[in-house]
Coordinates of C-alpha atoms and ligand atoms in Angstrom, one line a residue:
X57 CA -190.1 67.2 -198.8
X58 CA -188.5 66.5 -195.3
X59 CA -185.4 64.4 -195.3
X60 CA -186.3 61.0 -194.4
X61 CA -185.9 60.1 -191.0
X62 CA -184.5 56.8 -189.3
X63 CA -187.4 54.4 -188.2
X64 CA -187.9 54.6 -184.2
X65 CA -191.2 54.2 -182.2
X66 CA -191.6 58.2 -182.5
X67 CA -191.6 58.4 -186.1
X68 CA -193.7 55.0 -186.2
X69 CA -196.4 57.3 -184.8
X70 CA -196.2 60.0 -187.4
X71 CA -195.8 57.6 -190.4
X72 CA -198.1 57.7 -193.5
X73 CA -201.0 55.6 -194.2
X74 CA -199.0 53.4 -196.7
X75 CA -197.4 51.6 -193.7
X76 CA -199.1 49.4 -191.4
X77 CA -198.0 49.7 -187.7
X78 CA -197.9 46.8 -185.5
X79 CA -201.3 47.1 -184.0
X80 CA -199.9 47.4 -180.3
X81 CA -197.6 48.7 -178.0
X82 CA -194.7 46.8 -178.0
X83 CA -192.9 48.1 -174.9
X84 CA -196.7 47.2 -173.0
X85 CA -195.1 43.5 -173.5
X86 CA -192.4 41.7 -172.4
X87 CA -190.4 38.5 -173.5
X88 CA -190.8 35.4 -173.6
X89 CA -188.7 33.9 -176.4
X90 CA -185.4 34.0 -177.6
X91 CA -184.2 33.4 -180.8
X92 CA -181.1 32.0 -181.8
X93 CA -179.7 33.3 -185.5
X94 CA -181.9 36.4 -186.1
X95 CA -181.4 36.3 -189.8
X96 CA -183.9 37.6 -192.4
X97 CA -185.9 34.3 -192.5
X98 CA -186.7 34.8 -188.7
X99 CA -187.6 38.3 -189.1
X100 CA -190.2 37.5 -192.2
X101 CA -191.6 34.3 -190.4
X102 CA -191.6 33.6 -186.9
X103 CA -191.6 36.8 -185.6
X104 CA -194.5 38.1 -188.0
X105 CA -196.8 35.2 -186.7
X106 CA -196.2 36.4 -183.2
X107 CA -196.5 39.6 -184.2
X108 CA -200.2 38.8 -185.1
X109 CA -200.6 37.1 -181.8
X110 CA -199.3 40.4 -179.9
X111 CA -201.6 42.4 -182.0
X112 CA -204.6 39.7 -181.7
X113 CA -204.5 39.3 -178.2
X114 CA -201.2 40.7 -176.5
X115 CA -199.3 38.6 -174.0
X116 CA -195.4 38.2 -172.8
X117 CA -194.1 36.8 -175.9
X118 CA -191.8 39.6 -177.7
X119 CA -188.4 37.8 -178.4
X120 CA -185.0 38.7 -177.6
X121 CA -182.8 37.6 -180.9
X122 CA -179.1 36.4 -180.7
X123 CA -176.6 36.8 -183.6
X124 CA -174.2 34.2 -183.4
X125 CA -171.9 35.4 -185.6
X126 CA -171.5 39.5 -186.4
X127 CA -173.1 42.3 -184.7
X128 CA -175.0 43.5 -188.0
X129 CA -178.9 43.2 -187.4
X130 CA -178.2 44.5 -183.0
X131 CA -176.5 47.6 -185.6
X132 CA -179.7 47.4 -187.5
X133 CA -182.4 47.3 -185.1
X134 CA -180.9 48.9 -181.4
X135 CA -181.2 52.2 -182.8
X136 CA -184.9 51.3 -184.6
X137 CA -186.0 50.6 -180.5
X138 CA -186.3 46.8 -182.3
X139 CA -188.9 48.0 -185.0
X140 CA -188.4 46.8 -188.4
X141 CA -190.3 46.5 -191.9
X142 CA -191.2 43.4 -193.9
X143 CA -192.1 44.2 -197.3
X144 CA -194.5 41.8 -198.5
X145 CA -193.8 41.4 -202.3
X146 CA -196.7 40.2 -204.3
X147 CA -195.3 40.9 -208.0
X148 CA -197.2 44.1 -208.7
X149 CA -197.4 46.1 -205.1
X150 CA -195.9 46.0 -202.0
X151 CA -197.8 46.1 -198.7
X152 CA -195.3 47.4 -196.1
X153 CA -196.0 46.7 -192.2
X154 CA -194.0 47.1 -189.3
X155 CA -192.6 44.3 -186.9
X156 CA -192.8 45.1 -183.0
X157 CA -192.2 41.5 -181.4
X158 CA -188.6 41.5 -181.3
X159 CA -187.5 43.6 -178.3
X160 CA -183.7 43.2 -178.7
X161 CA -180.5 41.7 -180.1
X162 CA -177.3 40.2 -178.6
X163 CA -174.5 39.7 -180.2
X164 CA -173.2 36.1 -178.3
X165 CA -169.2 36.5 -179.5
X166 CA -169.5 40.1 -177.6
X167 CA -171.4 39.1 -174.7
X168 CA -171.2 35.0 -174.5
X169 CA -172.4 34.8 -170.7
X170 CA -175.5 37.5 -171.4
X171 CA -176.6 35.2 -173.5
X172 CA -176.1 32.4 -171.3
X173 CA -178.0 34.3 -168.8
X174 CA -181.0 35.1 -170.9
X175 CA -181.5 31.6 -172.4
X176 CA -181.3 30.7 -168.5
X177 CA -184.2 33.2 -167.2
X178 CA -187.3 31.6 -166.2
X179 CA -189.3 33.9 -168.0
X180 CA -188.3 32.2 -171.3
X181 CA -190.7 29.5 -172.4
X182 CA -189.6 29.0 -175.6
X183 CA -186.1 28.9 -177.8
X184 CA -186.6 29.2 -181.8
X185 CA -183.5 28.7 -184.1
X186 CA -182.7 29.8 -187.9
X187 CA -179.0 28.7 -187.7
X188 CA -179.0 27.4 -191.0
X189 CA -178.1 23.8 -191.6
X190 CA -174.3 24.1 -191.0
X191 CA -174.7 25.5 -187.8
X192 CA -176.1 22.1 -186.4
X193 CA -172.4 20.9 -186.3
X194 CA -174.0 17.6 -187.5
X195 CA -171.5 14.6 -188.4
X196 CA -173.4 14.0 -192.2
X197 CA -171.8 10.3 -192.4
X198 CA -172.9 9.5 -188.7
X199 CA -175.8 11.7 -188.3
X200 CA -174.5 12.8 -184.7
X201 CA -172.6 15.8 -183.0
X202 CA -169.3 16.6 -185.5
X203 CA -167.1 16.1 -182.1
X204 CA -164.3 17.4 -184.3
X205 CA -166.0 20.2 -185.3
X206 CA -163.9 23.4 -184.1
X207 CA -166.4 25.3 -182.2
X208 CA -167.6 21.9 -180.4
X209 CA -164.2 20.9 -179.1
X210 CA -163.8 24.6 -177.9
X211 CA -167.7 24.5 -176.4
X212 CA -166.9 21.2 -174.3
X213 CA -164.0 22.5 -173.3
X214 CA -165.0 26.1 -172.4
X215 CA -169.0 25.7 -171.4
X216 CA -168.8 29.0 -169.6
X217 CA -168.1 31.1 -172.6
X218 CA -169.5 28.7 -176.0
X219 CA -169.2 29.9 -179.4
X220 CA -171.9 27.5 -181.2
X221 CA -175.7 27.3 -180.8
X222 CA -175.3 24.0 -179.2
X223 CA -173.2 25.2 -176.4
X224 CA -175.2 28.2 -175.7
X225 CA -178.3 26.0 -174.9
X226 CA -176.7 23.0 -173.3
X227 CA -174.7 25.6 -171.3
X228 CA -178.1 27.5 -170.3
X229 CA -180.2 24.6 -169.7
X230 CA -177.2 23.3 -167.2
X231 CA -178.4 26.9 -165.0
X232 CA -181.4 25.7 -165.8
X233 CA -180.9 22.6 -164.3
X234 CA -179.4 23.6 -161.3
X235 CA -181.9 26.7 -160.6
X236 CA -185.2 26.5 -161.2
X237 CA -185.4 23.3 -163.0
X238 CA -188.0 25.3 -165.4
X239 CA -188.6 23.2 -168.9
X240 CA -188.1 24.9 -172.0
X241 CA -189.6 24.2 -175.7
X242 CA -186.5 24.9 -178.0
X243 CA -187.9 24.9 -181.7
X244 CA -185.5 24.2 -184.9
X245 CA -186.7 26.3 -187.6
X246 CA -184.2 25.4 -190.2
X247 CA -184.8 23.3 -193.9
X248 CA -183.8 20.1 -192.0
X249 CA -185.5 17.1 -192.3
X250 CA -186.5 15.7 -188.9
X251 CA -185.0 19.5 -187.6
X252 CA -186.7 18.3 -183.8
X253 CA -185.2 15.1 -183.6
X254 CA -181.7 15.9 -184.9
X255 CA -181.8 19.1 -182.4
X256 CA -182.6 16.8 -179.5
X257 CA -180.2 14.2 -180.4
X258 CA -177.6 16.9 -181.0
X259 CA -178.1 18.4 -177.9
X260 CA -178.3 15.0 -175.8
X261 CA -175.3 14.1 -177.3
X262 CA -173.4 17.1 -175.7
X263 CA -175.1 16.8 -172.9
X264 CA -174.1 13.1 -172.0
X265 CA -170.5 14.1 -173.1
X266 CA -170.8 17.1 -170.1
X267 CA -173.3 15.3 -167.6
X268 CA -175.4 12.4 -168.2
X269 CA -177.9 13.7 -164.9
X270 CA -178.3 17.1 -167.0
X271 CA -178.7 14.8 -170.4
X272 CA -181.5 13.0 -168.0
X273 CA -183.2 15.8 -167.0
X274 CA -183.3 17.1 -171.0
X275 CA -184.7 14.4 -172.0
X276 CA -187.7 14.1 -169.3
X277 CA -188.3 18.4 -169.5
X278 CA -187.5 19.6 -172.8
X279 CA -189.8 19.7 -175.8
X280 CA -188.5 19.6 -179.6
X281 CA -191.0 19.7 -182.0
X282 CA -190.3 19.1 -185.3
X283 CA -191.4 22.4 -187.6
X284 CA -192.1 22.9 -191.6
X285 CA -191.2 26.3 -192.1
X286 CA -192.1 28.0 -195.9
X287 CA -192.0 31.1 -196.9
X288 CA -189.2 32.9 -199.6
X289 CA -187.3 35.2 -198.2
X290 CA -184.4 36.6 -200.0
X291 CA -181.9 38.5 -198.6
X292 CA -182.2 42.2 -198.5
X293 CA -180.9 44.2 -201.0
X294 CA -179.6 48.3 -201.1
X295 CA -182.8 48.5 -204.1
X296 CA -185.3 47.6 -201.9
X297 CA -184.3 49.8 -198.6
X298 CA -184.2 53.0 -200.9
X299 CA -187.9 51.6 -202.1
X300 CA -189.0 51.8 -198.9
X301 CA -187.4 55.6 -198.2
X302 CA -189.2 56.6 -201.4
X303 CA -192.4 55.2 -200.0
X304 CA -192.7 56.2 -197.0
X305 CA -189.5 59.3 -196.8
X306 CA -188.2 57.0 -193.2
X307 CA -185.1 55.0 -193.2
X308 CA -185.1 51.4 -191.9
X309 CA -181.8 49.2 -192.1
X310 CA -183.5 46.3 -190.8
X311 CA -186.2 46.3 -193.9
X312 CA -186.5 42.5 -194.8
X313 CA -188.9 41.1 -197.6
X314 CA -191.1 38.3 -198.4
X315 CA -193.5 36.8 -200.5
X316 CA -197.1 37.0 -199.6
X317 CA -197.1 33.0 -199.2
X318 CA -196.1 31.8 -195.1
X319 CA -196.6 28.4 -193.7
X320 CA -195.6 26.9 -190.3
X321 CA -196.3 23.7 -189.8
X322 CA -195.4 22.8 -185.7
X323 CA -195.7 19.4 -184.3
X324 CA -198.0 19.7 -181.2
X325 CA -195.3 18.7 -178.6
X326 CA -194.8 21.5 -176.3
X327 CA -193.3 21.3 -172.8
X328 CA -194.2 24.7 -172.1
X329 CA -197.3 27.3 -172.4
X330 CA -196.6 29.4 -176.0
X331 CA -198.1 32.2 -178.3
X332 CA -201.7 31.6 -179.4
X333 CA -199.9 30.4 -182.7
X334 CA -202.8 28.7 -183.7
X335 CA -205.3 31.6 -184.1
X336 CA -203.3 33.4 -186.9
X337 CA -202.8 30.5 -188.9
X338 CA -199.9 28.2 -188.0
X339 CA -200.8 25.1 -188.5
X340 CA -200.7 22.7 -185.3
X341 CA -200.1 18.7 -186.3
X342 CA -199.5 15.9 -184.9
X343 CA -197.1 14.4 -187.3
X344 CA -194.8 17.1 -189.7
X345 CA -192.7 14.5 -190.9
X346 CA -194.7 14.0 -194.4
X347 CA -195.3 18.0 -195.1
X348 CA -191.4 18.4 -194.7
X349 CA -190.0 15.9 -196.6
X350 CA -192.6 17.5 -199.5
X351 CA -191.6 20.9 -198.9
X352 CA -187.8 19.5 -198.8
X353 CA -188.0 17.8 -202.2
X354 CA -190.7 19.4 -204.3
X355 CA -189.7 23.1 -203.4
X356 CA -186.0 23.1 -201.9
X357 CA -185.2 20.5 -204.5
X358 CA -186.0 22.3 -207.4
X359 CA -185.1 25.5 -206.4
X360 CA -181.7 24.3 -205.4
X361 CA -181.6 22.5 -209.5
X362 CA -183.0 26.4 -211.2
X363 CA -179.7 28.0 -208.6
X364 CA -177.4 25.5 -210.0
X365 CA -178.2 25.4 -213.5
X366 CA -179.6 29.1 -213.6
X367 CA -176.4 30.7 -212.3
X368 CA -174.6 28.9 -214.4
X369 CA -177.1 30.1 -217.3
X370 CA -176.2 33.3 -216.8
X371 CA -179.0 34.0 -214.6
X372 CA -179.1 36.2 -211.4
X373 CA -182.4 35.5 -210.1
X374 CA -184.6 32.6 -209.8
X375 CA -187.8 34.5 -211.8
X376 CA -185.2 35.1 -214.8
X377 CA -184.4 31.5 -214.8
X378 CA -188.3 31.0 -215.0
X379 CA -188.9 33.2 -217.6
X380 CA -186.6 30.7 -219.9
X381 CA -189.1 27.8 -221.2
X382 CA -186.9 25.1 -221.3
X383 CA -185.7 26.1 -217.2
X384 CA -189.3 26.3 -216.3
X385 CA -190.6 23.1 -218.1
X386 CA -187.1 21.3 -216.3
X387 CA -188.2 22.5 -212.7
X388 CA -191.8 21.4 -213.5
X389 CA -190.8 18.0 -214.8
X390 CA -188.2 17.5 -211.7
X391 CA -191.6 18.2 -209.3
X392 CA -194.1 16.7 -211.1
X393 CA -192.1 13.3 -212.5
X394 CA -189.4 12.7 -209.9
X395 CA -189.7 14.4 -206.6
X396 CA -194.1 13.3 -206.1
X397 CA -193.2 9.8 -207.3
X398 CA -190.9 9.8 -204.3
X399 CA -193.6 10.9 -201.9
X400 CA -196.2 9.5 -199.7
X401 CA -197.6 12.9 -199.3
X402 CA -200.3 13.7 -196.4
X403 CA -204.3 13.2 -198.0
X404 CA -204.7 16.9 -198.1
X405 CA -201.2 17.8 -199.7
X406 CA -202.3 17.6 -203.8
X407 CA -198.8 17.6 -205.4
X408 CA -199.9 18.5 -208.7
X409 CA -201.3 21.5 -207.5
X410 CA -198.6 22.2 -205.2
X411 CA -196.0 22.5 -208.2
X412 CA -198.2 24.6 -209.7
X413 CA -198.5 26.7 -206.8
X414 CA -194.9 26.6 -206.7
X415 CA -193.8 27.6 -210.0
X416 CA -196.0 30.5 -209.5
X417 CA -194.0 31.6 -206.4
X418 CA -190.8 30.9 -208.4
X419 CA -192.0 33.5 -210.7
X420 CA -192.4 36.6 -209.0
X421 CA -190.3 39.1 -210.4
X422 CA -190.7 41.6 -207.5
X423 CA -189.0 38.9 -205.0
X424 CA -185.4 39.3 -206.8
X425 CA -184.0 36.2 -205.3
X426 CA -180.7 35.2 -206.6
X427 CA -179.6 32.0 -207.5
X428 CA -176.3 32.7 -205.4
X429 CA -178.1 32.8 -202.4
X430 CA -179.8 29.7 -202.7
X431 CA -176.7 28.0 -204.2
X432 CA -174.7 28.7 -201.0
X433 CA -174.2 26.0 -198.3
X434 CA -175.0 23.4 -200.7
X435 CA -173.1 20.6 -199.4
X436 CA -175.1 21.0 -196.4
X437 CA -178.7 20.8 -198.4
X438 CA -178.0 18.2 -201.5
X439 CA -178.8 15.4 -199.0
X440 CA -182.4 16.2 -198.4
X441 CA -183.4 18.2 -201.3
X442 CA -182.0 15.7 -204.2
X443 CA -180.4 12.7 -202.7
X444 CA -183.1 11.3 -200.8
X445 CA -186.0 11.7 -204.3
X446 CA -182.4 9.8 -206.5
X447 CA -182.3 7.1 -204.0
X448 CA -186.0 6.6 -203.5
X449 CA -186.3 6.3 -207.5
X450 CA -183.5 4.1 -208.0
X451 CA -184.7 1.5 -205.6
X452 CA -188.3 1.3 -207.2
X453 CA -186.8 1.9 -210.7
X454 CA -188.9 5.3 -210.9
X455 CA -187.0 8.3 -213.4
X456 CA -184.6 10.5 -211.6
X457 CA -182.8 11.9 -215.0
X458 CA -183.7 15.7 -213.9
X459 CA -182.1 15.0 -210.2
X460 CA -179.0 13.6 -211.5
X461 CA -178.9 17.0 -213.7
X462 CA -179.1 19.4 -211.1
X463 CA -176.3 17.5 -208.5
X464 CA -174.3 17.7 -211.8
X465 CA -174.8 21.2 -212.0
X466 CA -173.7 21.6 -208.5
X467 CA -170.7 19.7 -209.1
X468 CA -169.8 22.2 -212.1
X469 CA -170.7 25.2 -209.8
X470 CA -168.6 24.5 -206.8
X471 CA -165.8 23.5 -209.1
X472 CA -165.0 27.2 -209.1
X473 CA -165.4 28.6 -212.2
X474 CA -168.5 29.9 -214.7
X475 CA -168.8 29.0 -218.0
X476 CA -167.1 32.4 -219.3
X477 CA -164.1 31.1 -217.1
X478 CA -164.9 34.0 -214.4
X479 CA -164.6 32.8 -210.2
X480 CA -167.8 31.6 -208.6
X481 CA -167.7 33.1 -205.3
X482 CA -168.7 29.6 -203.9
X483 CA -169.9 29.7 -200.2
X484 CA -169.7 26.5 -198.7
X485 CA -167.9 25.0 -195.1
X486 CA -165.9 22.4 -198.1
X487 CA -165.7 25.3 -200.7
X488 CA -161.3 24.7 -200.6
X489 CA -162.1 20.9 -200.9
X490 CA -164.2 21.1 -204.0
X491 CA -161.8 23.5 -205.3
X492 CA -159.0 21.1 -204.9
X493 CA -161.3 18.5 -206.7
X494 CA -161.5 20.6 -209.6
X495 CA -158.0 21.5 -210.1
X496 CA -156.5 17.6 -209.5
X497 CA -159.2 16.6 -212.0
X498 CA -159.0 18.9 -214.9
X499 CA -162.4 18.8 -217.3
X500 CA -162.8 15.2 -216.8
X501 CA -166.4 14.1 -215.9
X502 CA -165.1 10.6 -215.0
X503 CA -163.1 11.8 -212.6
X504 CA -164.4 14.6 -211.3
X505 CA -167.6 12.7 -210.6
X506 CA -165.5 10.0 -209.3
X507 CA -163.8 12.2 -206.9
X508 CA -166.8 14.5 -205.8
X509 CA -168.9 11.4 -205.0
X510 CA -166.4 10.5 -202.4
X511 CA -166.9 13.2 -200.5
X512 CA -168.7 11.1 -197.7
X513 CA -169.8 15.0 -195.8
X514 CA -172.6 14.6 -198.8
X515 CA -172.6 11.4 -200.7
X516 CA -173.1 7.8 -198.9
X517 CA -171.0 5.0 -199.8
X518 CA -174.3 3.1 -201.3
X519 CA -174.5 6.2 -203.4
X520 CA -171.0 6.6 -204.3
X521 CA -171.0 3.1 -205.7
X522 CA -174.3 2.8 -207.7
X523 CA -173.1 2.6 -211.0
X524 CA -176.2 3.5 -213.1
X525 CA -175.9 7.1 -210.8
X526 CA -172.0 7.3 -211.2
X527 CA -173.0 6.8 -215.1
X528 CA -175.6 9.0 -215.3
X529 CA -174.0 11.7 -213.9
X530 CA -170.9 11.3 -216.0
X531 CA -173.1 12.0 -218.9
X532 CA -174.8 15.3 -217.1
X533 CA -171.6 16.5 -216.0
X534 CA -169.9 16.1 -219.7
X535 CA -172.9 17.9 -221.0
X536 CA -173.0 20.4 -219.1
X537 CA -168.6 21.2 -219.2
X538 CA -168.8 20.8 -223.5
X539 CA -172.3 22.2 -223.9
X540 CA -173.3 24.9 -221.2
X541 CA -176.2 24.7 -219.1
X542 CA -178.5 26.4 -221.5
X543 CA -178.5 23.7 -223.9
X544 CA -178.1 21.0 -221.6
X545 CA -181.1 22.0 -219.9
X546 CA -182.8 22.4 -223.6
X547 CA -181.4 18.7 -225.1
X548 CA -183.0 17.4 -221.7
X549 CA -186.6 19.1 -222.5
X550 CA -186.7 17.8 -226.1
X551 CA -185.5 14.2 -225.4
X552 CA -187.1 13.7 -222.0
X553 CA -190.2 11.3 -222.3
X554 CA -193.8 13.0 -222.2
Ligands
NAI673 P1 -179.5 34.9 -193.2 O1 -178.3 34.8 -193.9 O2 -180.3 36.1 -193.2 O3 -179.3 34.5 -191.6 C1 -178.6 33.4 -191.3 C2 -178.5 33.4 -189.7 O4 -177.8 32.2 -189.3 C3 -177.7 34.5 -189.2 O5 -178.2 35.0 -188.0 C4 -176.3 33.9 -189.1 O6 -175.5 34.5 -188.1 C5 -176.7 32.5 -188.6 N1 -175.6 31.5 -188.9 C6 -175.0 31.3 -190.1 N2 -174.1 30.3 -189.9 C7 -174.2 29.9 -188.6 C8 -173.5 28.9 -187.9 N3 -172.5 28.2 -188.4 N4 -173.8 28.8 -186.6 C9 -174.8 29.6 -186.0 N5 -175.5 30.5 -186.7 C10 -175.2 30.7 -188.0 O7 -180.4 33.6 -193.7 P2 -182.0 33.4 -193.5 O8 -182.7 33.8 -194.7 O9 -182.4 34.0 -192.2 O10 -182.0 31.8 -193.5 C11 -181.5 31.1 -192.4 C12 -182.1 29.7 -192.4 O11 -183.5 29.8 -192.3 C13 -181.9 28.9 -193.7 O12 -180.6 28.3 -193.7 C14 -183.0 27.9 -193.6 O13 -182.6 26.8 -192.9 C15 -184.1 28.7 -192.9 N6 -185.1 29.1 -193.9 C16 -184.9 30.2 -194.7 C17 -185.8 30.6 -195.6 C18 -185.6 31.7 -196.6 O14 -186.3 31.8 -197.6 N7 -184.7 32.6 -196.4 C19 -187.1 29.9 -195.7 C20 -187.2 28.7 -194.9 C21 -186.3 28.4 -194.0
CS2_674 C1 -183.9 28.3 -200.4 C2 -184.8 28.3 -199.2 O1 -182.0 29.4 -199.8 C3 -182.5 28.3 -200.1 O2 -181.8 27.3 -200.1 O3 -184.2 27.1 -201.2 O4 -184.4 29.1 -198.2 C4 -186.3 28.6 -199.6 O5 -186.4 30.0 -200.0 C5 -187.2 28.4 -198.5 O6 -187.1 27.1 -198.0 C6 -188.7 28.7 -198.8 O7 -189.4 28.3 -197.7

């Protein structure tokens, strides 16, 4: 055999049948979009359904993506001419196609006014973002911009040159402003709850602090619609590029993977013409709100409880921690019995059948999705995943036992330490404060959960001061430091009510 060769558009036309091409031309296309954070998530979503589009019916709508941070996926896909795989992982095969509708990558910290420049072009219609949730720069006790926020004081300061993704768009839609005066439909594709409205308000917020006519002219000519976006995509891993090589003898460093499952759920609200989105299955609604908040507590909720309480089982990846009955039955029972109670879920959303469905998806072995991943940044996702089901429940004296167990567990992971006394890489923006929680409080639940309850970035003062929480958790958090979370989780699926 030939030594495989690197993925390019001239080796895409000599590639063997067990890889799907895009369907098209992709340099017969130009661009349209931009996307802000071109992560592995946009790569496996977004871009795939406008992918279809392009192959469906063509049009001017290949994106240009922006890292915000390192140059790692322009090193990935510039010498790729933009082409890249996405390995659809169904648990026995995997069906490998490539991706033509990103036609390039720029690095902002490299080039800050390129980007500026692009976003500015009348030629893009439409802005998409997968910035994760910290890179919103959102105050979590006031719900508006984090004015202290490092990258915010420098953007207000330095507009010409910004650093965060707020910057770059206020500081393109101000050319835009005083150009062309084109509008622009800039959609948040992040696990945020309300991810439109907190963008606009984010961004009006900068804008009024830089100028209230260009805040105006926002708010009358730019569209936010609110997204649900679903599909698991774990991050990439050395095992599955050299799958790929063995499959198909080329090299591709942009490879990411998914499960076969992808939903986009976009609130009809567009100031601008877009991608026939609709004809390849995204779903057009007038209201997202209710699908979100589902997806936000039944699925991010429990899958942020199995990465807390699975890692510190022991447990790399999420479809081990399923394997374990008592793990499985807990994120069943967190679903079925906490998170749906909490719901007023749309007439066509079933919840029972959605857990199923879930669990299911939780248990595909080919995916290899660690808990780490999922565990990172959770300051930033506790709110919406497992806050909002414990408050709801609490106020209409509903069960949220299995909640209270999984914000314990992520009090005992970002402490620091595993339960064989090893370092938790813990990846968080208040990693050093939790850490400094841990060590002032020693192994005592009291105080710990005292002290972590007060950090007002994730807990609310209501919160902090419900006693029959504060208690609860106590008693989750003692567990789980005497006991381990293996039989923790077990005591709680033998005494839990049926
Ligand atoms: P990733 O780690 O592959 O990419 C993250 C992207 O966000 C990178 O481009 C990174 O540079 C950028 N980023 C990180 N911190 C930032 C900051 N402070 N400011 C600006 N940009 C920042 O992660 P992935 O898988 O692409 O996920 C990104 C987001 O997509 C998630 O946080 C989530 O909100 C959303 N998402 C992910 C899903 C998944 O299964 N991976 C599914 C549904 C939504
Ligand atoms: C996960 C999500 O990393 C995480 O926090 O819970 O990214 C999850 O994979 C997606 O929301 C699925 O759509």
């Amino acid at each position: 055999m030939t030594p495989p060769i690197r993925l390019t558009s001239t080796s895409l036309a000599h590639c063997p049948s067990s890889l799907h091409g895009p369907g098209y031309n992709p340099s017969a296309y130009g661009v349209g979009m931009v996307h802000l954070g071109i992560g592995a998530f946009h790569r496996a979503h977004q871009a795939e359904f406008t992918n279809r589009v392009l192959a469906k019916y063509g049009g001017d709508w290949r994106s240009v993506g922006v890292s915000l941070r390192s140059g790692a996926v322009r090193d990935q896909l510039s010498p790729q001419d933009g082409l890249y795989t996405l390995a659809v992982k169904n648990g026995v095969v995997t069906a490998y196609s490539v991706i033509g509708s990103v036609a390039d990558v720029l690095v902002a910290p490299e080039n800050p006014q390129a980007v500026v420049e692009l976003l500015s072009d009348e030629k893009i219609k439409i802005v998409t973002l997968t910035i994760t949730e910290k890179g919103y720069c959102q105050d979590p006790s006031t719900n508006r911009l984090n004015l202290s926020h490092p990258f915010i004081q420098h953007d207000l300061a330095n507009l010409n040159h910004p650093k965060s993704a707020l910057g770059f768009l206020v500081a393109a839609l101000k050319v835009r402003f005083q150009t062309h005066q084109q509008p622009l439909t800039i959609i948040s594709c992040d696990n945020l709850p309300s991810n439109g409205r907190v963008l606009e308000a984010l961004l009006l917020q900068f804008a009024e602090n830089t100028d209230p006519a260009l805040a105006r002219w926002i708010k009358d000519n730019i569209a936010f619609p609110e997204t649900m976006v679903d599909r698991i995509v774990p991050a990439t891993l050395v095992e599955d590029r050299a799958e790929f090589t063995n499959a198909t003898n080329l090299i591709d460093e942009g490879l990411v993977k998914g499960e076969p499952f992808s939903q986009w759920l976009i609130e009809d609200k567009f100031a601008t013409p877009h991608p026939e989105w609709q004809h390849v299955g995204v779903q057009f609604v007038a209201d997202v709100q209710p699908y979100e908040e589902a997806k936000l507590r039944m699925l991010n909720g429990s899958h942020s409880a199995l990465a807390y309480l699975g890692y510190l089982a022991g447990y790399t990846f999420i479809h081990e921690t399923m394997a374990n009955p008592d793990f499985n039955g807990f994120a069943d029972h967190l679903m079925r019995r906490e998170a749906a109670p909490s719901l007023t879920p749309p007439k066509e959303l079933d919840l029972e059948f959605y857990a199923g469905e879930l669990k299911a998806r939780y248990e595909n072995a080919a995916l290899q999705h660690k808990t780490h991943q999922i565990a990172m940044d959770g300051s930033q996702k506790l709110p919406q995943r497992l806050l909002g089901i414990i408050r709801h429940n609490l106020k209409n004296d509903l069960s949220y036992t299995a909640c209270c167990l999984a914000v314990a567990a992520w009090m005992r992971y970002v402490m620091g330490t595993d339960e064989q006394g090893k370092p938790i890489d813990v990846q968080d923006p208040l990693a050093e404060k939790f850490k400094k929680i841990a060590l002032q409080n020693g192994n005592d639940p009291q105080k710990l959960v005292a002290s972590y309850l007060a950090v007002r970035e994730v807990f609310t003062e209501d919160m902090q001061h419900q006693t029959a929480f504060r208690e609860k958790l106590v008693l989750c958090l003692g567990q789980l430091l005497t006991d381990g979370s293996k039989k923790t989780v077990a005591d709680f699926m033998q005494k839990r009510k049926p």
